[in-house]
Coordinates of C-alpha atoms in Angstrom, one line a residue:
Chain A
X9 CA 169.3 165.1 11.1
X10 CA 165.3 165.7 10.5
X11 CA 166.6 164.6 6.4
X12 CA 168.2 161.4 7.7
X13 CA 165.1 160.8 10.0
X14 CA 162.2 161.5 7.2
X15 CA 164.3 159.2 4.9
X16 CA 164.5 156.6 7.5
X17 CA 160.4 157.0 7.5
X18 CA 159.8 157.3 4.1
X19 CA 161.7 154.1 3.6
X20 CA 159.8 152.2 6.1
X21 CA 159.5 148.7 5.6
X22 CA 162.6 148.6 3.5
X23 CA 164.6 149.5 6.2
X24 CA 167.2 146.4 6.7
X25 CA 166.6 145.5 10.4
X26 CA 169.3 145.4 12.5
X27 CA 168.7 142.2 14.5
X28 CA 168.8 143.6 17.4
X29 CA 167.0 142.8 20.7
X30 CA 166.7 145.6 23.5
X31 CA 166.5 144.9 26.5
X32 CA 165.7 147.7 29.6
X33 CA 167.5 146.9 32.8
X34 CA 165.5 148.3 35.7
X35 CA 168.2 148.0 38.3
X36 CA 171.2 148.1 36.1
X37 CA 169.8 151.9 35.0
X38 CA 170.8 150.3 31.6
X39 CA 169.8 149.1 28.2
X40 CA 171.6 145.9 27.0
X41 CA 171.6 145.4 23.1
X42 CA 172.4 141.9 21.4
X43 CA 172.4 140.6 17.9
X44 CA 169.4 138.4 17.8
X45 CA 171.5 136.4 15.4
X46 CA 174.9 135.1 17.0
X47 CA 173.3 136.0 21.0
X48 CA 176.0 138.2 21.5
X49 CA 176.2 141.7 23.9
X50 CA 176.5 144.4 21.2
X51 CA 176.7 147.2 23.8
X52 CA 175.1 148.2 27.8
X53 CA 174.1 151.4 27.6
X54 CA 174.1 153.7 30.3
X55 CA 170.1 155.0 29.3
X56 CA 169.3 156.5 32.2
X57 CA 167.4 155.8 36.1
X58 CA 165.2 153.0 36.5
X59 CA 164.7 151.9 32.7
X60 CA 161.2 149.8 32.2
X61 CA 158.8 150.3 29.7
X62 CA 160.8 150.0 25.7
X63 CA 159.5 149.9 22.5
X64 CA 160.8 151.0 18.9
X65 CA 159.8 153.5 16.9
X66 CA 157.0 152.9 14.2
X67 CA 159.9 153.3 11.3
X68 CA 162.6 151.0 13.9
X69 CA 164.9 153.7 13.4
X70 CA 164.7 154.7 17.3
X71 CA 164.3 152.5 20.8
X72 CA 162.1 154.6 23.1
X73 CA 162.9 153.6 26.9
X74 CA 160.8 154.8 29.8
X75 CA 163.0 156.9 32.7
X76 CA 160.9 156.5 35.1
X77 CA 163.4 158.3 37.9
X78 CA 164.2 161.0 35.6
X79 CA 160.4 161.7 34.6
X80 CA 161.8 161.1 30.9
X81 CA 161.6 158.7 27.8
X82 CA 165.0 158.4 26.6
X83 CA 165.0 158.3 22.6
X84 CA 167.9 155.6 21.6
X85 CA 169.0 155.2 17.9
X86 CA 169.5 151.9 16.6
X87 CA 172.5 152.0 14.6
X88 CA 174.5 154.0 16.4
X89 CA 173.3 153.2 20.1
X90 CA 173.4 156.4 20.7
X91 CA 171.3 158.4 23.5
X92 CA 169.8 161.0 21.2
X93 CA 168.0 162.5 23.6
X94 CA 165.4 162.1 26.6
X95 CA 162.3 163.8 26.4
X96 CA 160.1 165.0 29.5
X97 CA 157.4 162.6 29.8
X98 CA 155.5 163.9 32.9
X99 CA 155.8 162.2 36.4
X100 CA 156.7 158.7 36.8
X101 CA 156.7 157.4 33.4
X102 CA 156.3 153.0 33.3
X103 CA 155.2 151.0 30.3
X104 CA 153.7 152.2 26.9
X105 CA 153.1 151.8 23.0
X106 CA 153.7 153.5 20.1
X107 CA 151.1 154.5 17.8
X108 CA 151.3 153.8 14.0
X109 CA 151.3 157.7 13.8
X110 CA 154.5 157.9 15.7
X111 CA 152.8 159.0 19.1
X112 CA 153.9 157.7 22.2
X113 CA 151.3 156.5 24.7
X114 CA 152.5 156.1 28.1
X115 CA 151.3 155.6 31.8
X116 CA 152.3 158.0 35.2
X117 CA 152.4 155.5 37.3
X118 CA 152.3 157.8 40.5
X119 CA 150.2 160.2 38.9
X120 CA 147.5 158.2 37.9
X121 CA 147.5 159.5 34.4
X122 CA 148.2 158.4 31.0
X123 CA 150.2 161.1 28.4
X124 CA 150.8 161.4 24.9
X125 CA 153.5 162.5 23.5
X126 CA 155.2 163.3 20.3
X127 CA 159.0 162.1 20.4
X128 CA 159.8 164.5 17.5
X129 CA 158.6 168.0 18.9
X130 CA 159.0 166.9 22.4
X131 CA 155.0 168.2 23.0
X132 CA 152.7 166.5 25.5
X133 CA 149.6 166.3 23.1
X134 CA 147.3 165.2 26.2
X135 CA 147.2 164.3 29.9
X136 CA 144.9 162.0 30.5
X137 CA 143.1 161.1 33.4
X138 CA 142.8 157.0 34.7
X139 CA 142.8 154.8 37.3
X140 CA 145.4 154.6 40.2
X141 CA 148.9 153.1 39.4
X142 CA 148.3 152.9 35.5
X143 CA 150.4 150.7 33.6
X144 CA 150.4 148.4 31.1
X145 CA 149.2 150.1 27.2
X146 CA 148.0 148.7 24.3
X147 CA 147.3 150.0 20.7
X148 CA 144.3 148.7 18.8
X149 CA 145.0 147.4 15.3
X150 CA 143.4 150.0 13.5
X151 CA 145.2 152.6 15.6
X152 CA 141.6 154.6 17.2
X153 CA 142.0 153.5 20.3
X154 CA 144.2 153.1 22.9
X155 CA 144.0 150.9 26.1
X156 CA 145.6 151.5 29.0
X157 CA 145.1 149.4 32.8
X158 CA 145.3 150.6 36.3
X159 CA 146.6 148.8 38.5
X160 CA 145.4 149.6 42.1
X161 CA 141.6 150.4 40.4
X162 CA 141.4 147.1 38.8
X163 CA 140.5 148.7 35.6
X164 CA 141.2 148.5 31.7
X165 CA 140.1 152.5 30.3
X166 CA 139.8 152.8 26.5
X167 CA 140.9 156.3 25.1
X168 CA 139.6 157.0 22.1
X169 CA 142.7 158.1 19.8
X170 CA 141.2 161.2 18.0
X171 CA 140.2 163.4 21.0
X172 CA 142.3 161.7 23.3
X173 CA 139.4 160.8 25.9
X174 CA 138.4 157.9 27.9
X175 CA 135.2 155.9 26.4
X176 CA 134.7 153.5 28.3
X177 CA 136.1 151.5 31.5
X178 CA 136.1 147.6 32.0
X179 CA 136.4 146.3 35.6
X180 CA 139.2 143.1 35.2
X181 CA 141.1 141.0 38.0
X182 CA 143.1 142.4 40.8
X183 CA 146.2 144.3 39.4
X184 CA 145.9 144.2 35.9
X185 CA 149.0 144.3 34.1
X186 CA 149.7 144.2 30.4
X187 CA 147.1 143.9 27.4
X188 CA 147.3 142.4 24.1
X189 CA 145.1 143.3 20.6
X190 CA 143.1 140.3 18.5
X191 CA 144.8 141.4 14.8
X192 CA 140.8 142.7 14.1
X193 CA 140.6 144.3 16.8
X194 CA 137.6 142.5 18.3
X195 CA 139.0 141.8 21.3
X196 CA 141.7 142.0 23.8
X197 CA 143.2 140.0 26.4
X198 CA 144.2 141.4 29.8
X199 CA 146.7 139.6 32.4
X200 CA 145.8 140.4 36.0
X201 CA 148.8 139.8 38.3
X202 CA 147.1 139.6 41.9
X203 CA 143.8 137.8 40.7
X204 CA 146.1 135.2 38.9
X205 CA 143.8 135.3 35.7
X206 CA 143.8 136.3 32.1
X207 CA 140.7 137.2 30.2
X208 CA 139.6 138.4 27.2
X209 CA 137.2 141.1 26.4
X210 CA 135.0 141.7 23.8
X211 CA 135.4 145.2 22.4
X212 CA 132.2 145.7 20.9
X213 CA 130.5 145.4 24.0
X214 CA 133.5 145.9 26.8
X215 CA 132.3 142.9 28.5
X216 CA 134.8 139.4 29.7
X217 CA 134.3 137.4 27.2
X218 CA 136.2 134.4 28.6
X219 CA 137.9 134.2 31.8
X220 CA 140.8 131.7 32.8
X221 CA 141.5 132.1 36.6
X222 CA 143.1 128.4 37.2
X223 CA 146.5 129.5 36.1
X224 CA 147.6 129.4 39.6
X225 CA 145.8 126.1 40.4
X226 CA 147.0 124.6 37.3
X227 CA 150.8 125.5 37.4
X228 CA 151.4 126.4 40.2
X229 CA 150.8 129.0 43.3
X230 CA 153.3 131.3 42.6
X231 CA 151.8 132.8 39.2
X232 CA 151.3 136.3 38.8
X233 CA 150.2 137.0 35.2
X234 CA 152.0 140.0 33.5
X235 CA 153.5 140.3 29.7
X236 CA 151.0 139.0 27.4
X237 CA 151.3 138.5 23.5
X238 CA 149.9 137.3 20.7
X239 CA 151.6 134.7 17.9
X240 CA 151.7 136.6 14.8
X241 CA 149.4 133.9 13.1
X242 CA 146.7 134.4 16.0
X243 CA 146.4 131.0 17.4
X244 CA 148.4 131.6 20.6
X245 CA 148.8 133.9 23.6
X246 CA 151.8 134.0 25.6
X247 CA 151.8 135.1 29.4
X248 CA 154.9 135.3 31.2
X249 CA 154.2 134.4 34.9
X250 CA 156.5 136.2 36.8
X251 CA 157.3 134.7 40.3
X252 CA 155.6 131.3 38.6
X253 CA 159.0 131.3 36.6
X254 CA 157.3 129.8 33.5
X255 CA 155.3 131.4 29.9
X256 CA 151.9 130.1 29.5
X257 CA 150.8 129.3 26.3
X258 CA 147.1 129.6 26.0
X259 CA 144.4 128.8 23.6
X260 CA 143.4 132.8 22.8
X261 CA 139.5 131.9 22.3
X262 CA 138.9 129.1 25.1
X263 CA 141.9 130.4 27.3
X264 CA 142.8 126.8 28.4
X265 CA 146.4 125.8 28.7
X266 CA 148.0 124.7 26.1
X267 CA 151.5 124.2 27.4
X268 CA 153.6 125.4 30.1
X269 CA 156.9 126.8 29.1
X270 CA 159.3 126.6 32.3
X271 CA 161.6 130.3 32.0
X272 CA 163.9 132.0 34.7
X273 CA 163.0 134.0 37.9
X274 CA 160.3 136.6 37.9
X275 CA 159.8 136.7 34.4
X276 CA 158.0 139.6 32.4
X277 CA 158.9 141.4 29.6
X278 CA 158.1 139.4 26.7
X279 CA 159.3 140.0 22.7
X280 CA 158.5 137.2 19.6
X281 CA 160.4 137.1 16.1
X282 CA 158.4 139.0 13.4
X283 CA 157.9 134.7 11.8
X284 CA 156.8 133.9 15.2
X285 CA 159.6 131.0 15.8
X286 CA 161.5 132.9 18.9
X287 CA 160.0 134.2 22.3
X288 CA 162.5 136.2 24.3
X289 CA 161.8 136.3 28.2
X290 CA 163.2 138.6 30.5
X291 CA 163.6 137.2 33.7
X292 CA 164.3 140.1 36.2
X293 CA 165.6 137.8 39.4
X294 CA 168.1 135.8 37.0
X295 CA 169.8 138.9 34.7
X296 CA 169.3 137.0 31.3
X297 CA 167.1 136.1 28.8
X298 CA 164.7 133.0 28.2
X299 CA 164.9 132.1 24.5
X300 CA 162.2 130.1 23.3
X301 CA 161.6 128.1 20.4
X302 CA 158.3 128.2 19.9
X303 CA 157.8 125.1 17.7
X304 CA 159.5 122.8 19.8
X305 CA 158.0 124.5 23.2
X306 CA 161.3 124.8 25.4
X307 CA 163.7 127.1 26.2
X308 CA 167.2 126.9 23.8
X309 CA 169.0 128.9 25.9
X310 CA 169.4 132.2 27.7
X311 CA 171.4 135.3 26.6
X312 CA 173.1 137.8 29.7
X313 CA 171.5 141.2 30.6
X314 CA 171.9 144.0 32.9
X315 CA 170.5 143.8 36.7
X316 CA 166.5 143.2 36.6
X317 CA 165.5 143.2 33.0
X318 CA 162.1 144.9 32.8
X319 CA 161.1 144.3 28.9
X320 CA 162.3 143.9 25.2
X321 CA 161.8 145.2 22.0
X322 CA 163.4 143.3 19.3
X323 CA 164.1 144.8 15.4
X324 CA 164.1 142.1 12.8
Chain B
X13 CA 111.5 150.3 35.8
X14 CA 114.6 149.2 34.6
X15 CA 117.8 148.9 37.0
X16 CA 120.9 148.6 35.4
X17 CA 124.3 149.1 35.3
X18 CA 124.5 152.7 33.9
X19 CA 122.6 154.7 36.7
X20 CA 124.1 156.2 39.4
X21 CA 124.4 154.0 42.7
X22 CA 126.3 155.6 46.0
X23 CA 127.2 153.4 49.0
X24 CA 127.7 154.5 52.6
X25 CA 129.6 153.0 54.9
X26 CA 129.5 153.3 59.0
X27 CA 132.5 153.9 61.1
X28 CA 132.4 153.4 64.3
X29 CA 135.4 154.1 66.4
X30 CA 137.3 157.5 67.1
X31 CA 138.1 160.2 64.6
X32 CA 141.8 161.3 63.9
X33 CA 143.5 157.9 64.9
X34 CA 145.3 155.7 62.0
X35 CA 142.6 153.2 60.9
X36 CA 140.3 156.0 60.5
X37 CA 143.1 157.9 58.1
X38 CA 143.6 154.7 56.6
X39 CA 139.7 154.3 55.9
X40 CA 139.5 157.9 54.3
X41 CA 142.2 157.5 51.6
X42 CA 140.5 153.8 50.5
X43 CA 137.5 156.0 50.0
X44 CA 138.8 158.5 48.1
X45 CA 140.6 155.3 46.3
X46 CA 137.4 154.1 46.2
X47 CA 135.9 157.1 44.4
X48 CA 138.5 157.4 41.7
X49 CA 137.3 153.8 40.8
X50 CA 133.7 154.8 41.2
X51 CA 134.4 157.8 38.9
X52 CA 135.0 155.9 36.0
X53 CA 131.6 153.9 36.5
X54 CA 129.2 156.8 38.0
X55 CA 129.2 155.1 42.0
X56 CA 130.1 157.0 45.0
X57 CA 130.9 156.0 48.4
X58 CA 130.9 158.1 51.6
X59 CA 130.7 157.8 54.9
X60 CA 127.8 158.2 56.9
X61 CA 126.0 155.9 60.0
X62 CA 122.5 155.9 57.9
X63 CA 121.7 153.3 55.4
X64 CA 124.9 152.1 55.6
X65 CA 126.0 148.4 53.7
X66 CA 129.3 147.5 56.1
X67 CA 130.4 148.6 59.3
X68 CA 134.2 149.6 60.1
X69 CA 135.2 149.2 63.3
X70 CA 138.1 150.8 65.2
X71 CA 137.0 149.9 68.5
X72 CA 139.5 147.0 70.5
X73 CA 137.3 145.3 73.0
X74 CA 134.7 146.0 71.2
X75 CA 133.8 144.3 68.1
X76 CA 131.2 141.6 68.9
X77 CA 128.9 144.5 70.9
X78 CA 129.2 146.2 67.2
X79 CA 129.2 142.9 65.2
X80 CA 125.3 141.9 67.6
X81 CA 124.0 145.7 66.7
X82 CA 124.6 145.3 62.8
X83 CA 122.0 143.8 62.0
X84 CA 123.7 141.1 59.8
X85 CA 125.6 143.3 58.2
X86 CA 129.4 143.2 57.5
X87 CA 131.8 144.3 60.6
X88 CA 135.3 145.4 60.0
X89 CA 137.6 144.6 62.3
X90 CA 140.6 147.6 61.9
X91 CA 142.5 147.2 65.3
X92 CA 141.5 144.5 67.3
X93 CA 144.0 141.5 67.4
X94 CA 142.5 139.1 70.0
X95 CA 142.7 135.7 69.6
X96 CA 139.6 134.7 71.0
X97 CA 137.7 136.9 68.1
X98 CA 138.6 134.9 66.1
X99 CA 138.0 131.7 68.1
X100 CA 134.5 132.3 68.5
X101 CA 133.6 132.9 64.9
X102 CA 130.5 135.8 64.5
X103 CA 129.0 135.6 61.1
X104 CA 129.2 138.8 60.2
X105 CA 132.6 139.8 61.6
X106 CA 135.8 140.5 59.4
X107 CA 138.9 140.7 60.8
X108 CA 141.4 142.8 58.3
X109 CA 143.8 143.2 61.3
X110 CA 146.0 140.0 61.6
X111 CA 145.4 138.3 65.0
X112 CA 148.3 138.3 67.6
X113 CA 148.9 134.5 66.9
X114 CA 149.6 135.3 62.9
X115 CA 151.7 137.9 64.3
X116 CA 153.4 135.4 67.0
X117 CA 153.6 132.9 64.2
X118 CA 155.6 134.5 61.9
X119 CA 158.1 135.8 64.5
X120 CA 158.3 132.5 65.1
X121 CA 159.1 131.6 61.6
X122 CA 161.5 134.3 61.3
X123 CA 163.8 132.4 64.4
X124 CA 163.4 129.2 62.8
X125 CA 165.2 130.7 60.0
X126 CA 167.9 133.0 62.0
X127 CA 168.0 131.5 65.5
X128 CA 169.9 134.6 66.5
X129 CA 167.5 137.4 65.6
X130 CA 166.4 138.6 69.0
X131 CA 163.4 140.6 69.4
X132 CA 161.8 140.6 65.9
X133 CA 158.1 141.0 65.3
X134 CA 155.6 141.1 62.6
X135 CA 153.0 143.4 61.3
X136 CA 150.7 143.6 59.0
X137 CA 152.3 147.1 57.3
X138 CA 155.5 148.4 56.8
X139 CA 156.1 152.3 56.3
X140 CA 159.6 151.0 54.3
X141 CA 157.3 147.9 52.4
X142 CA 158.4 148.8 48.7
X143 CA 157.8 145.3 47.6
X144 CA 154.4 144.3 44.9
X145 CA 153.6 148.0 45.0
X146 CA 153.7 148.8 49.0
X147 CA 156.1 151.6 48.1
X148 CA 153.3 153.0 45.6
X149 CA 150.9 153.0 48.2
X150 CA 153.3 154.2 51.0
X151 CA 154.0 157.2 49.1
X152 CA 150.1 158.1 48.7
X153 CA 149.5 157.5 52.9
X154 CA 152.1 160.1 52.7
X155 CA 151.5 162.5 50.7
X156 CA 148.1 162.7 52.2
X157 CA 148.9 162.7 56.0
X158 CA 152.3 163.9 56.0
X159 CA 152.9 160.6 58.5
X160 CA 153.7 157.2 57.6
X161 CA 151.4 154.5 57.0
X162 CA 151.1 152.0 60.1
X163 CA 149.1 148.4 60.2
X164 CA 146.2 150.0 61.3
X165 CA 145.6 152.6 58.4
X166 CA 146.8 150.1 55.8
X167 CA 143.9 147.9 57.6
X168 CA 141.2 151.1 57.3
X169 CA 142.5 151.4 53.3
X170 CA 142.4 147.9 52.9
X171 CA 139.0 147.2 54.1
X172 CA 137.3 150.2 52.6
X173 CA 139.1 149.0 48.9
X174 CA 137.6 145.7 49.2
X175 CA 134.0 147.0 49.9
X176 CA 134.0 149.3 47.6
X177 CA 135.8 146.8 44.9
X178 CA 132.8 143.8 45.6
X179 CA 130.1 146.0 45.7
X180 CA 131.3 148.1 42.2
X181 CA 131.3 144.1 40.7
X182 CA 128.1 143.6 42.5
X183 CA 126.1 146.8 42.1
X184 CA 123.1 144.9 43.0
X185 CA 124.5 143.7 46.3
X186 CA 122.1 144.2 49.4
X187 CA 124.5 143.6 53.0
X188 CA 123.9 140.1 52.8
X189 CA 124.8 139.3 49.6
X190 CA 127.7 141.6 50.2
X191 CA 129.2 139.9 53.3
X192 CA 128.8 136.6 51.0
X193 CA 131.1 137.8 48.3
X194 CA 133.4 139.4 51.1
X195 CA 134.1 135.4 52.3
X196 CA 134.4 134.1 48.7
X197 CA 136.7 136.6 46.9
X198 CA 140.1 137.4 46.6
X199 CA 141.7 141.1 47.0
X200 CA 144.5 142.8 46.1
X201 CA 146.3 144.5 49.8
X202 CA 149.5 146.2 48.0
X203 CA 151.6 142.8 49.7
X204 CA 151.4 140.5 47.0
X205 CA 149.6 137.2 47.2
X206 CA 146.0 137.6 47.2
X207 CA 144.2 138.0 50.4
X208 CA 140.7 136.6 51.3
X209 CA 138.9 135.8 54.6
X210 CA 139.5 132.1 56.0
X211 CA 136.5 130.8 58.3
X212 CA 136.6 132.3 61.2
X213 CA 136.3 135.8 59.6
X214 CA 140.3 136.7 59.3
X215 CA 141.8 137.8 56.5
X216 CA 144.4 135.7 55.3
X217 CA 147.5 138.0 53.8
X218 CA 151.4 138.1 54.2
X219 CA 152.9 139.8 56.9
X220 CA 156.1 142.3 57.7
X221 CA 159.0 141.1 59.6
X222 CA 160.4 144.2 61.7
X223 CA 163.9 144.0 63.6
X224 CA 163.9 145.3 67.4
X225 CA 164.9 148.8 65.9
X226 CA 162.1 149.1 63.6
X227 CA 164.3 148.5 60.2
X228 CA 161.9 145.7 57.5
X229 CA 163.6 142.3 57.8
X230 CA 161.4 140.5 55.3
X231 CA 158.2 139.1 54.8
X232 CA 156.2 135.7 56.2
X233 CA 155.1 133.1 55.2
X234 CA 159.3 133.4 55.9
X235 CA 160.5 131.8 51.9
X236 CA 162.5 128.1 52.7
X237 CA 160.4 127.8 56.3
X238 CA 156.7 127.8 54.9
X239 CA 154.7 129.2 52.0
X240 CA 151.2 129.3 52.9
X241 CA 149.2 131.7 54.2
X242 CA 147.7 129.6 56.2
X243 CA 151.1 128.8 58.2
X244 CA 150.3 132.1 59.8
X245 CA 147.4 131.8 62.7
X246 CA 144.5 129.7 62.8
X247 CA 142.1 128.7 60.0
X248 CA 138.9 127.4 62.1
X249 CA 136.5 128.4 64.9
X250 CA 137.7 126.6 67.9

């Protein structure tokens, strides 16, 4: 088991991807899995109470997916689908990231702390101390530091990586949600769910560096910023809107709309192909999956899940 | 002498109104809220009558005696639903409590949509509100008081996170400047759409619908009847 694990590592990037998306169902307590490929169900399976926050691990051999009813991240391989085992991840445990070094970083959402955690020894390596109702986490590029928001404090914190401590504290819209990295990692943008606004903040001197809060007047009054991702060549940012029912695509520097991607019902979780052509959407009110092609602009179709997906991870 | 963003700044805030009831509970938690915000950026808040930027008022029958003695600075209506408030428009007076017509209204758009609910009413707070993070605060009011949290505490919390939030933006703020950003922002109340204060000084905001027995119906603006805020009470000064 630890050989078959350290080979999986050592072979990293040659690896043959399984094609798989993931997708955590946050009412259906379950984790859907379908080839990317043919948009076929694979396998639902039964991961544990109130699935959110997914992610893979650094080497894809393992989907991590955040219990937040059993205080656990469950640790899912992704060959065999099975539940290897769920790890205790303090109280409350909601969205995170994984850190090149195989670390998990997650958010207690009721605890208003942010833990993290090695998935192999099962250790909490630090408890950290943030705003109320954190959520959303974000990994700089060069892995030193580690964002995280809160929610109710209207806050982005940056942790510092090596020693685990917060360095510095950015004050953002109401309800900030999810952030994303600039591949430098000069900057990063922020979705804020209440204020209806994304910005993006200049690391180097934690200020907002631009600041787009017409979403709502622009596309309509029902937007409430929450995923938030970057194209792979840099020149776009996606925000799913949630109860706007629609994925922004923004200008990442200006922040001014580029086009408006209509999607399903409360849409949030957000994953994009590693060439950048597909955007998957999980829209929690409809049970299913936007696809997007994100050449053309539209959606191409939309792929069943498990009651009120919550995000995606995809392995290709 | 240089005044900037790094040194420490604490804010006090007046209450004026008994000790012990709801709002005042309500008040103390968006404090301490308040303070784990402040925290992170070296600015306190407490309470205390002296020097005081805002004013929070728990007093019904009250509030324009208080609003006349502040001295222009912000009131904050907790528990005092009168229409006529409202009507007559102070400068300096906030109502965070919805009026009795938002309340009347949105019955009122409950029945449009089920003629046969009989003896609904609406609130500004649900104990069983789970919805856009109620249940996350719900379970703090909780765990602090050991009682649930009523319209009036989540009015106290409300308007002590929203003082705190514009003046930690706006470190610089004097009472005046304050009470100006107070009418032009918007503010996150744990129910979703943003809330922000219409003309006459009342916060606009969603409110509960709660059957005869107590049990959470829904929300209003009621979804298929209306969708704006503002279908909930009036917007002007009479």
């Amino acid at each position: 088991m630890k050989f078959s694990a350290l080979f999986l590592a050592a072979a990293g990037l040659c690896a043959e991807p399984t094609h798989r998306l993931f997708v955590s169902n946050e009412a259906g307590d379950s984790l859907t899995v379908i080839d990317s490929r043919t948009g076929k169900v694979e396998k639902t399976v039964a991961v544990g109470d109130r699935p959110r926050g997914i992610g893979l691990s650094p080497d894809r051999s393992r989907v991590y997916v955040a219990l937040g009813n059993e205080n656990a991240i469950a640790v899912v391989d992704t060959r065999s689908l099975d539940v290897v085992k769920k790890i205790p991840a303090g109280s409350d445990p909601e969205a995170f990231a994984v850190h090149g070094d195989g670390t998990i970083y997650l958010s207690n959402e009721d605890a208003g702390s942010a833990t993290a955690l090695d998935p192999d020894s099962g250790k909490i390596l630090a408890e950290i101390e943030v705003g109320i109702e954190p959520e959303g986490v974000g990994i700089g590029p060069d892995g030193k530091q580690v964002l995280v928001t809160s929610e109710s404090t209207n806050m982005v914190h940056v942790i510092s990586a090596a020693d685990k401590k917060v360095t510095a504290n950015v004050l953002v819209g109401a309800r900030p949600r999810e952030v994303a990295f600039s591949p430098d990692g000069k900057y990063f943008w922020v979705t804020s769910e209440v204020a209806g606004e994304v910005a993006k903040v200049d690391r180097a001197t934690n200020k907002i560096a631009a600041v787009n809060k017409r979403l709502r007047r622009e596309i309509n009054r029902r937007v409430k910023p929450k995923g938030i991702l970057l194209s792979p060549d840099g020149k776009r940012l996606y925000v799913s809107l949630g109860r706007g029912n629609a994925i922004a695509v923004l200008n990442p520097d200006t922040l001014a709309i580029e086009a408006v991607v209509p999607a399903g019902s409360r849409v949030w979780g957000l994953a994009l192909s590693r060439d950048g052509t597909r955007l998957y959407a999980a829209n929690g009110l409809d049970s299913n999956l936007s696809v997007i092609d994100t050449l053309a602009l539209k959606e191409i179709g939309k792929l069943p899940t498990g009651e009120m997906p919550w995000g995606v991870a995809l392995d290709d | 002498m240089i005044v900037c963003c790094l040194s420490a700044a604490e804010f006090r805030f007046q209450y004026v109104g008994a000790e012990g009831g709801s709002a005042w509970k309500g008040l103390q938690l968006g404090i301490e809220e308040a303070n784990v915000q402040g925290k992170f950026l070296d600015t306190t808040f407490t309470l205390a009558a002296g020097g005081a930027v805002a004013v929070f008022a728990d007093k019904p029958g009250s509030i324009e005696k208080i609003g006349a003695a502040a001295d222009g600075r912000p009131v904050l209506n907790l528990s005092d639903g009168a229409d006529a408030l409202r009507a007559r428009c102070a400068d300096n007076i906030l109502h965070v409590i919805p009026s009795d017509r938002m309340k009347r209204d949105a019955a009122a758009q409950w029945k449009r949509k089920d003629p046969a609910a009989a003896g609904v009413s609406a609130g500004g707070w649900s104990p069983a509100a789970v919805k856009f993070s109620a249940r996350d605060l719900n379970k703090r009011y909780t765990k602090r008081f050991g009682e649930p949290m009523d319209e009036y505490a989540w009015a106290g919390w409300f308007a002590a996170r929203a003082v705190a939030d514009t003046l930690m933006r706006n470190p610089g703020a004097d009472s005046a400047k304050l009470l100006q950003l107070l009418k032009e922002d918007e503010f996150d109340g744990q129910k979703g759409d943003p809330h922000s204060f219409r003309k006459n000084g009342q916060l606009r905001q969603p409110l509960v619908i709660v059957s005869a027995d107590g049990k959470l119906l829904g929300e209003a603006p009621v979804r298929g009847v209306a969708s704006d805020l503002d279908s909930l009470g009036a917007t002007s000064c009479e």
